[in-house]
Coordinates of C-alpha atoms and ligand atoms in Angstrom, one line a residue:
M1 CA 29.8 -20.8 -5.6
W2 CA 27.9 -17.7 -4.4
L3 CA 30.0 -14.6 -3.7
Q4 CA 27.8 -12.5 -1.1
D5 CA 29.9 -10.9 1.6
Q6 CA 28.8 -8.2 3.9
H7 CA 30.0 -5.4 1.7
A8 CA 27.9 -6.8 -1.2
F9 CA 24.9 -7.0 1.1
E10 CA 25.4 -3.4 2.2
L11 CA 25.9 -2.1 -1.5
L12 CA 22.6 -3.9 -2.4
R13 CA 20.7 -3.2 0.6
D14 CA 21.5 0.6 0.3
F15 CA 20.7 0.6 -3.3
I16 CA 17.3 -0.9 -2.7
W17 CA 16.7 1.5 0.2
E18 CA 17.6 4.5 -2.0
K19 CA 15.3 3.4 -4.8
S20 CA 12.1 2.2 -2.7
G21 CA 12.5 3.3 0.8
L22 CA 12.6 -0.6 1.9
Y23 CA 15.3 -1.0 4.5
F24 CA 16.6 -4.6 5.3
E25 CA 18.3 -4.8 8.8
S26 CA 21.2 -7.1 9.1
T27 CA 18.7 -9.5 10.9
K28 CA 16.9 -9.9 7.5
R29 CA 20.0 -10.8 5.6
Q30 CA 19.2 -14.4 5.0
Y31 CA 15.6 -13.4 3.7
F32 CA 17.3 -10.6 1.5
W33 CA 20.0 -12.9 0.0
R34 CA 17.4 -15.9 -0.7
R35 CA 15.3 -13.4 -2.8
V36 CA 18.2 -11.6 -4.5
Q37 CA 19.7 -15.0 -5.3
N38 CA 16.7 -16.1 -7.2
R39 CA 17.0 -13.1 -9.4
M40 CA 20.8 -13.5 -9.8
R41 CA 20.4 -17.1 -11.0
L42 CA 18.1 -16.1 -13.8
L43 CA 20.9 -13.8 -14.9
D44 CA 23.6 -16.4 -14.6
C45 CA 25.3 -14.3 -12.0
F46 CA 26.8 -15.6 -8.8
D47 CA 28.5 -12.5 -7.5
G48 CA 26.7 -10.0 -5.3
K49 CA 28.9 -7.1 -6.4
E50 CA 28.5 -7.9 -10.1
Y51 CA 24.7 -8.1 -9.6
Y52 CA 24.9 -4.6 -8.0
R53 CA 26.8 -3.3 -11.0
I54 CA 24.1 -4.7 -13.3
L55 CA 21.4 -3.1 -11.2
R56 CA 23.1 0.3 -11.2
S57 CA 23.9 0.3 -14.9
D58 CA 20.4 -0.7 -15.9
T59 CA 18.9 2.7 -16.9
S60 CA 15.6 1.1 -17.8
E61 CA 15.4 -0.3 -14.2
T62 CA 13.8 -3.5 -15.5
E63 CA 16.0 -5.7 -13.3
L64 CA 15.2 -3.4 -10.3
R65 CA 11.4 -3.7 -10.9
E66 CA 11.7 -7.6 -11.0
L67 CA 13.9 -7.6 -7.8
L68 CA 11.3 -5.2 -6.0
N69 CA 8.7 -7.7 -7.1
V70 CA 10.3 -10.4 -5.1
L71 CA 11.6 -8.3 -2.2
T72 CA 8.3 -6.6 -1.2
T73 CA 6.1 -8.2 1.4
T74 CA 2.7 -8.2 -0.2
E75 CA 0.4 -10.0 2.4
T76 CA -3.0 -8.4 2.4
Y77 CA -6.8 -9.4 2.7
F78 CA -10.2 -7.9 2.3
F79 CA -11.5 -6.1 5.5
R80 CA -8.2 -6.1 7.3
N81 CA -8.2 -4.3 10.7
E82 CA -11.9 -4.3 11.3
P83 CA -12.0 -1.8 14.2
Q84 CA -10.2 0.8 12.1
L85 CA -12.6 0.3 9.2
R86 CA -15.5 0.7 11.7
A87 CA -13.9 3.9 12.7
F88 CA -13.8 5.0 9.0
Q89 CA -17.3 3.9 8.5
E90 CA -19.0 5.2 11.6
E91 CA -16.9 8.2 12.3
I92 CA -14.7 9.4 9.6
L93 CA -16.9 9.0 6.7
P94 CA -20.0 10.7 8.3
E95 CA -17.9 13.7 9.4
M96 CA -16.4 14.0 5.9
L97 CA -19.9 13.9 4.4
R98 CA -21.3 16.4 6.8
R99 CA -18.5 18.9 6.2
K100 CA -18.5 18.4 2.4
R101 CA -22.3 18.9 2.1
A102 CA -22.0 22.1 4.2
Q103 CA -19.3 23.3 1.8
G104 CA -21.3 22.3 -1.3
D105 CA -18.4 20.0 -2.2
C106 CA -19.2 16.7 -4.0
Y107 CA -15.8 15.3 -4.5
L108 CA -14.4 12.5 -2.4
R109 CA -10.9 11.3 -2.9
F110 CA -9.3 8.2 -1.4
W111 CA -5.8 6.7 -1.9
S112 CA -4.7 3.3 -0.8
A113 CA -0.9 3.8 -0.9
G114 CA 0.9 0.4 -0.9
C115 CA -2.3 -1.4 -1.9
S116 CA -0.7 -4.8 -3.0
S117 CA -3.1 -6.8 -4.9
G118 CA -6.0 -4.5 -4.4
E119 CA -8.0 -5.9 -1.4
E120 CA -7.7 -2.7 0.6
P121 CA -9.1 -0.2 -1.9
Y122 CA -11.6 -2.6 -2.9
T123 CA -12.8 -3.0 0.6
L124 CA -13.0 0.7 0.6
G125 CA -15.1 0.6 -2.4
M126 CA -17.5 -2.0 -0.8
I127 CA -17.9 0.0 2.4
L128 CA -18.6 3.3 0.4
R129 CA -21.3 1.4 -1.7
E130 CA -23.0 0.2 1.4
H131 CA -22.7 3.4 3.6
L132 CA -22.7 6.3 1.5
P133 CA -26.4 7.5 1.0
Q134 CA -27.1 8.6 -2.5
I135 CA -23.7 7.6 -3.7
E136 CA -24.5 8.7 -7.2
Q137 CA -24.6 12.3 -6.1
W138 CA -20.9 12.1 -5.1
N139 CA -17.8 12.2 -7.4
I140 CA -15.8 9.5 -5.9
T141 CA -12.0 8.6 -6.7
V142 CA -10.5 5.6 -5.3
V143 CA -6.9 5.1 -6.4
G144 CA -4.7 2.1 -5.4
T145 CA -0.9 2.4 -6.0
D146 CA 2.0 -0.1 -5.4
I147 CA 5.6 -0.4 -6.4
N148 CA 5.1 -4.2 -7.2
T149 CA 4.0 -4.5 -10.7
R150 CA 2.7 -7.9 -10.3
M151 CA 0.6 -7.0 -7.6
V152 CA -1.0 -4.1 -9.5
Q153 CA -1.7 -6.5 -12.3
K154 CA -3.3 -8.9 -9.9
A155 CA -5.4 -6.0 -8.4
Q156 CA -6.7 -5.1 -11.9
E157 CA -7.8 -8.8 -12.6
G158 CA -9.9 -8.6 -9.4
V159 CA -9.9 -12.4 -8.9
Y160 CA -8.9 -13.8 -5.4
H161 CA -8.2 -16.9 -3.6
V162 CA -10.5 -17.7 -0.6
R163 CA -7.6 -16.7 1.7
S164 CA -8.1 -13.2 0.7
L165 CA -11.7 -13.2 2.0
R166 CA -10.9 -14.8 5.4
E167 CA -12.2 -11.7 7.2
T168 CA -15.0 -10.8 4.7
P169 CA -18.3 -10.7 6.3
D170 CA -20.9 -13.3 4.6
R171 CA -23.1 -10.5 3.3
Y172 CA -20.3 -8.8 1.4
R173 CA -19.1 -12.2 0.0
A174 CA -22.6 -13.0 -1.2
K175 CA -23.3 -9.5 -2.6
Y176 CA -20.0 -8.6 -4.3
F177 CA -18.2 -11.9 -5.4
T178 CA -18.9 -14.7 -7.8
V179 CA -17.4 -18.1 -7.0
E180 CA -15.4 -19.7 -9.8
G181 CA -14.0 -23.1 -8.7
D182 CA -11.5 -22.1 -5.7
Q183 CA -11.5 -18.4 -6.8
Y184 CA -13.6 -15.4 -6.1
R185 CA -14.3 -12.9 -8.8
L186 CA -15.1 -9.3 -7.6
H187 CA -18.1 -7.7 -9.2
D188 CA -17.6 -5.1 -11.8
V189 CA -19.7 -2.6 -9.6
I190 CA -16.9 -2.4 -7.1
K191 CA -13.9 -3.0 -9.7
K192 CA -15.0 0.1 -11.6
M193 CA -14.8 2.3 -8.5
V194 CA -11.0 1.7 -8.2
T195 CA -8.1 2.8 -10.5
F196 CA -4.7 1.2 -10.0
R197 CA -1.3 2.4 -11.0
V198 CA 2.3 1.3 -10.4
G199 CA 3.7 4.0 -8.1
N200 CA 6.7 4.5 -5.9
L201 CA 6.1 6.3 -2.6
M202 CA 9.7 7.7 -2.9
H203 CA 9.1 9.2 -6.1
A204 CA 7.8 12.8 -6.1
E205 CA 6.6 12.6 -9.6
D206 CA 4.2 9.6 -8.8
A207 CA 2.9 11.4 -5.9
S208 CA 2.4 14.5 -7.8
L209 CA -0.6 12.8 -9.7
M210 CA -2.5 12.8 -6.4
H211 CA -3.9 16.0 -4.9
N212 CA -6.5 17.1 -2.3
V213 CA -7.0 13.6 -1.1
D214 CA -9.5 13.2 1.7
C215 CA -8.3 10.1 3.2
I216 CA -5.1 8.1 2.7
F217 CA -4.8 4.4 3.7
C218 CA -1.1 3.6 4.1
R219 CA -1.4 0.4 6.1
N220 CA 1.4 -2.1 6.8
V221 CA 3.7 -0.3 4.3
L222 CA 5.9 1.9 6.6
I223 CA 6.9 -0.9 8.7
Y224 CA 9.4 -1.9 6.1
F225 CA 10.9 1.7 5.8
N226 CA 13.6 3.2 8.0
V227 CA 12.9 6.6 9.9
E228 CA 14.4 8.7 7.0
S229 CA 12.2 7.1 4.3
C230 CA 9.0 7.4 6.6
Q231 CA 9.7 11.0 7.0
K232 CA 9.9 11.6 3.4
V233 CA 6.6 9.8 2.7
I234 CA 4.8 11.4 5.5
T235 CA 5.6 14.9 4.3
M236 CA 4.6 13.9 0.8
F237 CA 1.1 12.6 2.3
Y238 CA 0.8 16.0 4.1
E239 CA 1.4 17.9 0.9
T240 CA -1.0 15.6 -1.1
M241 CA -3.9 15.8 1.3
A242 CA -6.7 18.1 1.6
T243 CA -7.1 20.1 4.9
Q244 CA -9.1 18.1 7.4
G245 CA -7.9 14.9 5.7
Y246 CA -7.2 11.7 7.4
L247 CA -4.3 9.4 7.5
L248 CA -4.8 5.7 8.4
L249 CA -1.8 3.6 9.2
G250 CA -1.5 -0.2 10.1
H251 CA -2.4 -1.2 13.6
S252 CA 1.4 -1.7 14.6
E253 CA 2.4 1.6 12.9
S254 CA 2.7 5.1 14.5
L255 CA 4.4 8.4 13.7
Y256 CA 5.8 8.6 17.3
R257 CA 9.4 9.9 16.8
I258 CA 8.8 10.3 13.0
S259 CA 6.8 13.2 12.4
A260 CA 4.5 15.6 14.4
I261 CA 3.0 17.0 11.2
F262 CA -0.3 15.2 11.5
K263 CA -2.6 15.5 14.6
L264 CA -3.2 12.1 16.4
M265 CA -7.0 11.7 17.0
K266 CA -8.5 9.1 19.1
L267 CA -11.7 7.8 17.7
K268 CA -14.0 5.2 19.4
H269 CA -12.6 2.3 17.6
S270 CA -9.1 3.4 16.4
L271 CA -6.4 6.0 16.4
V272 CA -6.1 8.0 13.2
Y273 CA -4.0 10.9 12.1
Y274 CA -5.6 14.2 10.9
K275 CA -4.5 17.3 8.9
E276 CA -5.8 20.4 10.4
Ligands
SAM301 C1 2.2 -5.7 3.4 S1 1.6 -4.9 2.0 C2 0.3 -4.0 2.6 C3 -1.0 -4.0 1.7 C4 -2.4 -3.3 2.3 N1 -2.0 -1.9 2.4 C5 -2.8 -3.9 3.6 O1 -2.5 -3.4 4.7 O2 -3.2 -5.1 3.6 C6 2.8 -3.7 1.7 C7 2.8 -3.2 0.3 O3 3.6 -2.0 0.1 C8 4.2 -2.0 -1.1 N2 5.3 -1.0 -1.1 C9 6.6 -1.1 -0.6 N3 7.4 -0.1 -0.8 C10 6.7 0.6 -1.7 C11 6.9 2.0 -2.3 N4 8.1 2.5 -2.1 N5 6.1 2.5 -3.0 C12 4.8 1.8 -3.3 N6 4.4 0.7 -2.7 C13 5.4 0.1 -1.9 C14 4.6 -3.4 -1.4 O4 4.9 -3.8 -2.7 C15 3.4 -4.1 -0.8 O5 2.5 -4.5 -1.7

């Protein structure tokens, strides 16, 4: 028989929040328990408070990592949010290149924060390869980070189900993927452009590896955080970003009532945030 009362839910929910920024409202209680139970069963543990004690006392955080792997929502696909990508391609990137050329700066740094299985940073890689004239003259860094260890591993493999390519234009499919049965293998020319790391947006030490970033994609991540966690992440992004850098959030996300640190810019195809 499962022992999982409101108190156990709150203990576990707050622990997860403190560790990852993810916040589960009471309305998500069932979703939360279903996933927690799957982990508890593997440990032969049927008491929520006992599981909480196991998590707390595990200094290696192995069980926490496994739990986060099942609690995170990892839905993603290539070329997600086309209008925003058009804004990146037609407005942000050209502005960035003009400015950098004038400054004699050949470094371009991009960060996909909460990259899941890699479709987002790889999309960025493909766009850069297609739209950056004389790409070899630039020193480009594209980093993808995620708290979910399984997703980071999948990203590094670069092999995808057709579902991940549902919004991928035909010419990109043909040029950058090889079909292997019902899977699509991304070509090395794009794979090599992106470095993946397991990273927690709530950990200052993980973020400290990033600096002078020109553009941060953090899309469909903050919707799972509460205001306090969002504020912490946004401040960290601001500190990590180069001046005149851009922050791109998911289409349903905004910094309204969260932070005024970035300037909201209305581009032709999308709203973006900007560090002045
Ligand atoms: C819905 S996916 C978004 C993927 C991609 N950015 C997109 O828009 O398609 C959200 C991702 O955020 C990651 N995530 C959640 N909390 C995180 C944290 N504290 N640090 C890093 N990544 C986190 C999840 O593991 C998940 O892969």
